Short mmCIF file of C-alpha atoms and ligand atoms in Angstrom, two decimals:
data_model
loop_
_atom_site.label_atom_id
_atom_site.label_comp_id
_atom_site.label_asym_id
_atom_site.label_seq_id
_atom_site.Cartn_x
_atom_site.Cartn_y
_atom_site.Cartn_z
CA MET A 556 98.31 -24.18 -231.05
CA SER A 557 97.73 -27.66 -231.35
CA TYR A 558 94.74 -28.85 -229.25
CA THR A 559 91.85 -30.85 -229.37
CA LEU A 560 88.24 -29.50 -228.32
CA ILE A 561 85.63 -31.51 -226.43
CA ILE A 562 81.98 -30.58 -226.84
CA THR A 563 80.53 -32.09 -223.66
CA GLU A 564 77.11 -33.86 -223.16
CA ILE A 565 75.32 -32.53 -220.15
CA ARG A 566 71.78 -33.62 -219.54
CA ARG A 567 69.53 -32.34 -216.80
CA GLY A 568 72.57 -30.93 -214.97
CA GLN A 569 74.53 -34.35 -215.06
CA PHE A 570 77.78 -34.95 -216.57
CA GLU A 571 77.01 -37.94 -219.04
CA GLU A 572 79.41 -40.91 -218.46
CA ARG A 573 79.82 -41.23 -222.10
CA ASN A 574 82.18 -37.85 -221.83
CA LEU A 575 84.88 -40.16 -220.65
CA ASP A 576 85.30 -41.52 -223.97
CA LEU A 577 86.10 -38.07 -225.39
CA PHE A 578 88.71 -37.10 -222.59
CA GLY A 579 90.35 -40.87 -223.30
CA LEU A 580 90.71 -40.27 -226.71
CA SER A 581 91.99 -36.48 -226.35
CA HIS A 582 94.82 -37.88 -223.58
CA LEU A 583 95.55 -40.61 -226.07
CA MET A 584 96.39 -38.13 -228.69
CA ASP A 585 98.79 -36.23 -225.95
CA LYS A 586 97.37 -32.96 -227.14
CA PRO A 587 96.00 -30.21 -224.61
CA THR A 588 92.53 -30.82 -223.94
CA TYR A 589 89.94 -27.80 -224.43
CA VAL A 590 86.40 -28.35 -223.00
CA LEU A 591 83.32 -26.56 -224.09
CA CYS A 592 80.46 -26.38 -221.59
CA PRO A 593 77.26 -24.87 -221.05
CA GLU A 594 76.94 -22.74 -217.93
CA GLY A 595 76.39 -24.38 -214.81
CA THR A 596 78.12 -26.72 -212.65
CA TYR A 597 78.87 -30.18 -213.27
CA PRO A 598 80.84 -33.05 -211.55
CA ILE A 599 83.68 -32.96 -214.16
CA ASN A 600 87.01 -33.92 -212.84
CA GLU A 601 88.62 -30.67 -213.90
CA LYS A 602 92.31 -32.29 -213.86
CA TRP A 603 90.94 -34.03 -217.00
CA ALA A 604 91.20 -30.95 -218.85
CA ASP A 605 93.94 -28.19 -219.62
CA VAL A 606 91.22 -25.41 -220.40
CA ILE A 607 87.55 -25.43 -219.50
CA ILE A 608 85.53 -22.89 -221.88
CA THR A 609 81.98 -21.96 -220.64
CA THR A 610 79.81 -20.64 -223.46
CA GLY A 611 77.02 -18.64 -221.53
CA LEU A 612 74.43 -20.91 -223.09
CA LYS A 613 72.32 -22.88 -221.10
CA GLU A 614 71.88 -26.48 -221.14
CA GLU A 615 68.97 -26.23 -223.32
CA GLU A 616 70.43 -23.64 -225.65
CA PHE A 617 73.83 -25.92 -225.68
CA LEU A 618 71.52 -28.87 -227.42
CA MET A 619 70.99 -26.75 -230.40
CA PRO A 620 73.67 -27.20 -233.00
CA MET A 621 73.66 -23.73 -234.52
CA ASN A 622 74.38 -22.26 -231.09
CA ILE A 623 77.56 -24.60 -230.88
CA CYS A 624 78.43 -23.65 -234.44
CA LYS A 625 78.36 -19.92 -233.13
CA ALA A 626 80.04 -20.70 -230.00
CA LEU A 627 83.14 -22.43 -231.81
CA GLU A 628 83.32 -19.21 -234.23
CA LYS A 629 84.20 -17.48 -230.75
CA VAL A 630 86.47 -20.25 -229.62
CA PHE A 631 88.53 -20.19 -232.85
CA GLU A 632 88.52 -16.47 -232.77
CA ARG A 633 90.19 -16.72 -229.11
CA PHE A 634 92.56 -19.75 -229.52
CA ASN A 635 93.05 -20.66 -233.25
CA ILE A 636 91.03 -23.56 -234.65
CA SER A 637 91.61 -26.93 -232.73
CA ASP A 638 93.06 -29.95 -234.58
CA GLU A 639 90.09 -32.27 -233.38
CA ILE A 640 86.53 -31.47 -232.22
CA ILE A 641 85.20 -34.11 -230.52
CA LEU A 642 81.80 -35.19 -229.53
CA THR A 643 80.17 -38.56 -228.57
CA HIS A 644 78.57 -40.83 -230.86
CA SER A 645 74.89 -40.11 -229.48
CA SER A 646 71.95 -38.97 -231.39
CA SER A 647 72.85 -35.45 -230.48
CA GLY A 648 76.59 -35.85 -230.88
CA THR A 649 76.06 -37.12 -234.24
CA GLU A 650 73.70 -34.32 -235.10
CA CYS A 651 76.18 -31.60 -233.87
CA ALA A 652 79.20 -33.34 -235.75
CA SER A 653 77.09 -33.01 -239.03
CA TYR A 654 76.43 -29.25 -238.24
CA ILE A 655 79.84 -28.29 -237.33
CA SER A 656 81.05 -30.30 -240.44
CA GLY A 657 78.76 -28.36 -242.91
CA TYR A 658 79.22 -24.96 -241.02
CA PHE A 659 82.95 -25.05 -241.11
CA ALA A 660 83.47 -27.35 -244.19
CA LEU A 661 85.33 -29.59 -242.14
CA PRO A 662 85.84 -33.41 -242.53
CA VAL A 663 84.05 -35.77 -240.17
CA ILE A 664 84.48 -39.38 -239.03
CA THR A 665 81.87 -40.83 -237.26
CA ASP A 666 81.75 -43.57 -234.58
CA VAL A 667 85.44 -43.72 -233.93
CA ASN A 668 86.65 -46.83 -231.87
CA GLY A 669 90.39 -46.85 -232.21
CA ILE A 670 93.69 -44.67 -233.16
CA ASN A 671 96.71 -45.41 -235.10
CA LYS A 672 99.10 -42.82 -233.81
CA ASP A 673 101.74 -43.81 -236.34
CA SER A 674 99.59 -42.77 -239.37
CA ASN A 675 97.39 -40.30 -237.54
CA GLY A 676 94.63 -42.60 -238.48
CA PHE A 677 91.32 -43.36 -236.89
CA TYR A 678 89.41 -46.55 -236.62
CA LYS A 679 85.84 -47.40 -237.25
CA SER A 680 84.14 -50.88 -237.51
CA TYR A 681 81.76 -52.28 -239.98
CA TYR A 682 79.66 -55.53 -240.38
CA SER A 683 78.73 -55.80 -236.61
CA ASP A 684 82.44 -55.21 -235.68
CA LYS A 685 83.71 -58.14 -237.91
CA VAL A 686 86.09 -55.56 -239.98
CA TYR A 687 87.52 -52.32 -239.11
CA GLY A 688 88.23 -49.40 -241.46
CA GLU A 689 91.33 -46.85 -240.98
CA PHE A 690 90.63 -43.22 -242.09
CA VAL A 691 93.28 -40.49 -242.34
CA THR A 692 92.77 -37.02 -243.40
CA THR A 693 94.43 -35.89 -246.58
CA THR A 694 94.48 -32.10 -245.61
CA PRO A 695 95.90 -30.56 -242.62
CA ASN A 696 92.60 -29.40 -241.76
CA THR A 697 90.60 -29.79 -238.32
CA ILE A 698 88.71 -33.01 -238.17
CA VAL A 699 85.36 -33.58 -236.57
CA LEU A 700 85.04 -36.92 -234.73
CA THR A 701 82.22 -38.67 -233.05
CA VAL A 702 83.37 -41.34 -230.48
CA ARG A 703 82.02 -44.68 -229.84
CA SER A 704 80.77 -45.27 -226.01
CA GLY A 705 83.21 -47.25 -224.21
CA SER A 706 86.10 -47.06 -226.35
CA PHE A 707 88.65 -44.97 -224.69
CA LYS A 708 87.26 -44.36 -221.13
CA ASP A 709 89.95 -46.26 -219.78
CA LYS A 710 92.70 -43.80 -220.93
CA VAL A 711 91.91 -40.87 -219.12
CA LYS A 712 94.33 -39.56 -216.79
CA GLU A 713 94.95 -36.76 -214.68
CA LYS A 714 96.99 -33.49 -215.44
CA SER A 715 99.39 -32.71 -213.00
CA GLU A 716 97.89 -28.71 -213.00
CA ALA A 717 94.43 -27.40 -212.51
CA PRO A 718 92.71 -26.10 -215.84
CA LYS A 719 92.53 -22.76 -216.91
CA LYS A 720 89.00 -21.44 -216.88
CA GLU A 721 87.66 -19.14 -219.85
CA LYS A 722 84.25 -17.71 -220.61
CA ILE A 723 83.14 -16.79 -224.36
CA ASP A 724 79.74 -15.03 -224.94
CA ALA A 725 78.42 -17.22 -227.67
CA PRO A 726 75.67 -15.61 -229.25
CA LEU A 727 72.37 -17.49 -229.93
CA ALA A 728 71.86 -18.43 -233.38
CA GLU A 729 68.61 -18.04 -235.44
CA ASP A 730 67.22 -21.43 -235.61
CA GLU A 731 63.91 -22.46 -237.09
CA ARG A 732 63.27 -25.10 -234.19
CA SER A 733 63.66 -24.86 -230.30
CA PHE A 734 63.90 -27.24 -227.63
CA ILE A 735 60.68 -27.30 -225.77
CA GLU A 736 61.28 -30.11 -223.09
CA TYR A 737 62.83 -33.66 -221.84
CA VAL A 738 59.95 -36.14 -222.18
CA GLU A 739 59.87 -38.81 -219.76
CA GLU A 740 59.49 -42.41 -220.98
CA GLU A 741 56.17 -43.90 -220.57
CA LYS A 742 55.93 -46.29 -217.87
CA THR A 743 55.11 -49.85 -218.17
CA GLU A 744 54.36 -52.54 -215.81
CA ILE A 745 57.43 -54.57 -217.28
CA ASP A 746 60.94 -53.30 -215.86
CA ILE A 747 63.42 -55.35 -217.71
CA THR A 748 66.19 -53.93 -215.47
CA LYS A 749 64.75 -55.98 -212.71
CA ALA A 750 64.37 -59.40 -214.15
CA GLU A 751 66.70 -62.13 -212.89
CA MET A 752 66.49 -63.79 -216.26
CA LEU A 753 65.98 -62.44 -219.64
CA LEU A 754 65.04 -64.21 -222.93
CA SER A 755 66.17 -61.64 -225.46
CA ILE A 756 64.98 -61.97 -229.21
CA GLY A 757 66.42 -60.08 -232.26
CA ARG A 758 65.86 -59.56 -235.89
CA GLY A 759 66.67 -63.24 -236.38
CA VAL A 760 63.29 -64.35 -235.16
CA GLY A 761 62.19 -63.24 -238.72
CA ASN A 762 58.57 -62.24 -238.31
CA LYS A 763 55.84 -61.08 -235.81
CA ASP A 764 53.80 -64.16 -235.81
CA GLU A 765 56.68 -65.99 -234.00
CA ILE A 766 56.72 -63.53 -230.95
CA PRO A 767 53.81 -65.00 -229.02
CA SER A 768 55.88 -68.48 -229.08
CA TYR A 769 58.65 -66.70 -227.49
CA GLU A 770 56.54 -65.02 -224.72
CA GLU A 771 55.19 -68.45 -223.84
CA LEU A 772 58.65 -69.97 -223.88
CA ALA A 773 59.65 -66.96 -221.39
CA GLY A 774 56.69 -67.85 -219.09
CA ILE A 775 57.79 -71.27 -218.94
CA MET A 776 61.63 -70.20 -218.12
CA ASN A 777 60.15 -67.67 -215.41
CA ALA A 778 61.97 -65.01 -217.49
CA THR A 779 61.08 -61.91 -218.93
CA LEU A 780 61.10 -61.22 -222.58
CA SER A 781 63.53 -58.37 -223.70
CA CYS A 782 64.89 -57.47 -227.47
CA SER A 783 67.18 -55.71 -229.77
CA ARG A 784 66.40 -52.51 -231.25
CA PRO A 785 65.12 -53.74 -234.79
CA VAL A 786 62.30 -55.84 -232.92
CA VAL A 787 61.10 -52.75 -231.38
CA ASP A 788 61.47 -50.53 -234.73
CA LYS A 789 59.25 -52.93 -236.43
CA LEU A 790 56.81 -52.37 -233.54
CA TRP A 791 57.04 -56.40 -232.59
CA LEU A 792 57.75 -55.43 -228.92
CA PRO A 793 57.60 -52.12 -226.83
CA LYS A 794 60.36 -49.75 -226.34
CA ALA A 795 60.36 -50.62 -222.60
CA ARG A 796 61.72 -54.18 -223.75
CA GLN A 797 64.68 -52.86 -225.75
CA VAL A 798 68.06 -53.82 -224.55
CA GLY A 799 71.23 -51.36 -225.51
CA GLN A 800 72.63 -48.21 -225.75
CA SER A 801 69.19 -46.50 -226.83
CA GLY A 802 67.25 -48.69 -224.63
CA LYS A 803 67.78 -50.32 -220.97
CA THR A 804 71.00 -51.24 -219.39
CA VAL A 805 70.33 -54.82 -217.89
CA ARG A 806 72.38 -56.91 -215.71
CA PRO A 807 70.31 -60.36 -215.23
CA LYS A 808 71.72 -63.63 -213.75
CA VAL A 809 71.08 -65.11 -217.05
CA TYR A 810 70.95 -63.22 -220.70
CA LEU A 811 69.75 -65.73 -223.14
CA ALA A 812 70.19 -63.95 -226.51
CA MET A 813 68.52 -65.59 -229.49
CA GLY A 814 68.88 -64.41 -233.20
CA ILE A 815 70.86 -61.04 -232.02
CA SER A 816 74.17 -60.30 -233.68
CA GLY A 817 76.00 -58.62 -231.15
CA ALA A 818 76.20 -55.17 -232.40
CA PHE A 819 78.12 -53.02 -229.84
CA GLN A 820 74.99 -50.66 -229.20
CA HIS A 821 73.33 -53.87 -228.13
CA ILE A 822 76.32 -55.29 -226.10
CA THR A 823 76.86 -52.01 -224.23
CA GLY A 824 73.25 -52.86 -222.38
CA MET A 825 74.11 -56.37 -221.64
CA LYS A 826 77.65 -57.12 -221.35
CA ASP A 827 77.61 -57.28 -217.45
CA SER A 828 74.96 -59.94 -217.34
CA GLU A 829 76.22 -62.70 -215.01
CA CYS A 830 75.89 -65.19 -217.47
CA ILE A 831 75.39 -64.67 -221.10
CA ILE A 832 74.13 -67.54 -223.55
CA ALA A 833 73.90 -66.94 -227.02
CA VAL A 834 72.03 -68.77 -229.78
CA ASN A 835 72.90 -67.75 -233.62
CA LYS A 836 72.78 -69.55 -236.65
CA ASP A 837 75.96 -67.85 -237.75
CA PRO A 838 79.07 -69.18 -236.01
CA GLU A 839 81.06 -65.88 -236.57
CA ALA A 840 78.20 -63.69 -235.03
CA PRO A 841 79.97 -61.02 -232.59
CA ILE A 842 77.65 -61.96 -229.85
CA PHE A 843 79.56 -65.33 -229.33
CA GLN A 844 82.77 -62.90 -228.33
CA TYR A 845 80.80 -61.88 -225.14
CA ALA A 846 78.80 -64.86 -224.43
CA HIS A 847 79.84 -67.73 -221.71
CA TYR A 848 77.54 -70.23 -223.77
CA GLY A 849 76.85 -70.50 -227.07
CA ILE A 850 74.67 -72.73 -229.52
CA VAL A 851 74.88 -72.50 -233.29
CA GLY A 852 71.53 -73.07 -234.81
CA ASP A 853 68.21 -72.26 -235.67
CA MET A 854 66.75 -70.20 -232.93
CA ASN A 855 63.20 -71.13 -233.78
CA LYS A 856 64.00 -74.83 -233.64
CA ILE A 857 65.84 -74.57 -230.51
CA LYS A 858 62.84 -72.42 -229.16
CA ASP A 859 60.84 -75.40 -230.01
CA LYS A 860 62.91 -78.03 -228.37
CA LEU A 861 63.51 -75.67 -225.14
CA LYS A 862 59.54 -75.45 -224.81
CA GLU A 863 59.25 -79.33 -225.18
CA LEU A 864 61.95 -79.99 -222.72
CA LEU A 865 60.72 -77.64 -220.01
CA LYS A 866 57.18 -78.62 -220.39
CA ALA A 867 57.93 -82.44 -220.09
C1 LIG B 26 72.31 -44.77 -232.12
C2 LIG B 26 72.05 -46.07 -232.22
C3 LIG B 26 71.51 -46.71 -231.10
C4 LIG B 26 71.07 -48.12 -231.27
N1 LIG B 26 70.87 -48.42 -230.05
C5 LIG B 26 70.44 -49.86 -229.93
C6 LIG B 26 69.97 -50.45 -228.77
O1 LIG B 26 69.86 -49.60 -227.74
N2 LIG B 26 69.78 -51.68 -228.91
C7 LIG B 26 70.08 -52.47 -229.98
O2 LIG B 26 69.99 -53.63 -230.02
N3 LIG B 26 70.61 -52.05 -231.06
C8 LIG B 26 70.85 -50.78 -230.99
N4 LIG B 26 71.23 -50.04 -232.15
C9 LIG B 26 71.20 -50.87 -233.54
C10 LIG B 26 72.32 -51.61 -233.83
O3 LIG B 26 73.44 -51.02 -234.23
C11 LIG B 26 72.12 -52.90 -234.44
O4 LIG B 26 71.58 -52.64 -235.58
C12 LIG B 26 71.20 -53.97 -233.73
O5 LIG B 26 71.50 -54.20 -232.46
C13 LIG B 26 70.64 -55.38 -234.57
O6 LIG B 26 69.91 -56.12 -233.94
P1 LIG B 26 69.84 -57.45 -234.40
O7 LIG B 26 71.27 -58.36 -233.62
O8 LIG B 26 68.62 -58.01 -233.75
O9 LIG B 26 69.89 -57.79 -235.86
P2 LIG B 26 70.93 -57.92 -236.55
O10 LIG B 26 72.43 -57.52 -236.52
O11 LIG B 26 70.36 -58.20 -238.01
O12 LIG B 26 71.15 -59.73 -236.29
C14 LIG B 26 70.50 -60.64 -236.37
C15 LIG B 26 71.21 -61.96 -236.23
O13 LIG B 26 70.26 -63.19 -236.10
C16 LIG B 26 70.86 -64.13 -236.71
N5 LIG B 26 69.99 -64.84 -237.26
C17 LIG B 26 68.97 -64.84 -238.32
N6 LIG B 26 68.15 -65.87 -238.48
C18 LIG B 26 68.50 -66.74 -237.54
C19 LIG B 26 67.82 -67.78 -237.00
N7 LIG B 26 66.85 -68.42 -237.43
N8 LIG B 26 68.20 -68.38 -236.03
C20 LIG B 26 69.41 -67.90 -235.32
N9 LIG B 26 69.92 -67.09 -235.41
C21 LIG B 26 69.58 -66.10 -236.75
C22 LIG B 26 71.61 -63.57 -237.87
O14 LIG B 26 72.82 -64.60 -238.06
C23 LIG B 26 72.15 -62.36 -236.92
O15 LIG B 26 73.52 -62.49 -236.31
C24 LIG B 26 71.40 -48.76 -232.11
C25 LIG B 26 72.08 -48.20 -233.66
C26 LIG B 26 72.28 -46.76 -233.13
C27 LIG B 26 72.97 -46.18 -234.57
#
């Protein structure tokens, strides 16, 4: 039987919002939606699923990809193999997808953000969303997909009937690593989520020596300095300042983005700001699609000019 199988992401007993995109994609494909969950009770709208399968795995066991592979063996024994196995495009979703792909020798497409129903194709984007690629499988095999957060959540619809509940007993896999605990992020005095105005800098800043000058500008503007991920990866600013999918979600009154291209992982964390102003030397930079105001130019020159004007 033809069906899609969703592997849910549950964290500390909470149903992660990005799971919605997995349901949205499944519903868009008009196939029965089977959902694989760890043990426990989660606030899932059961009417999104046709079949809910619990595995007997605790949440922390469900985080281990080899346990998921073993659980999938049981699922496929019971229901035959699914057409698609769908996961989130998060660090754990992509990790698990690669294990599943290797374990069952299945093709995988990561970061899917659209489908072509006519060709059974899946889209993903390149060059910061400037170009899209379409992929189809050349064999009728099952395919593993990781789904970009925010791409399909508006396609979720309720089924007319309550789902069937199934239980499998997934054996624990032998694994050379084990999950210990969730580690809380270090608390810092600066909380960028509370700021009314953020001056956010990206890789375009060029080098670390420029940072103090942007801190000074933020001070003059009564803003808080935040940044994109590469600035954190280069250790130019601490992680607590990072906006985006793997950083903080912010909604300031004003978000001034300088030298940030507008990758979706960044946009996801700041798109609901009341007023977005973007400065970028590339007029085609995707950030301009989200900005209320845009300035094409060299951020370092604009920063100096702003300082000059605001100090005057
Ligand atoms: C799982 C995952 C999670 C991620 N999470 C996050 C996240 O939370 N936050 C995040 O930001 N990213 C995240 N990323 C990374 C993301 O994909 C992008 O790589 C990142 O956002 C790009 O940062 P950037 O815009 O600063 O750099 P780039 O994409 O390199 O863009 C630099 C921009 O600066 C412009 N520029 C260069 N010089 C100048 C100048 N002198 N004046 C003006 N403009 C200039 C360029 O035209 C370019 O548009 C994540 C990626 C993955 C895979």
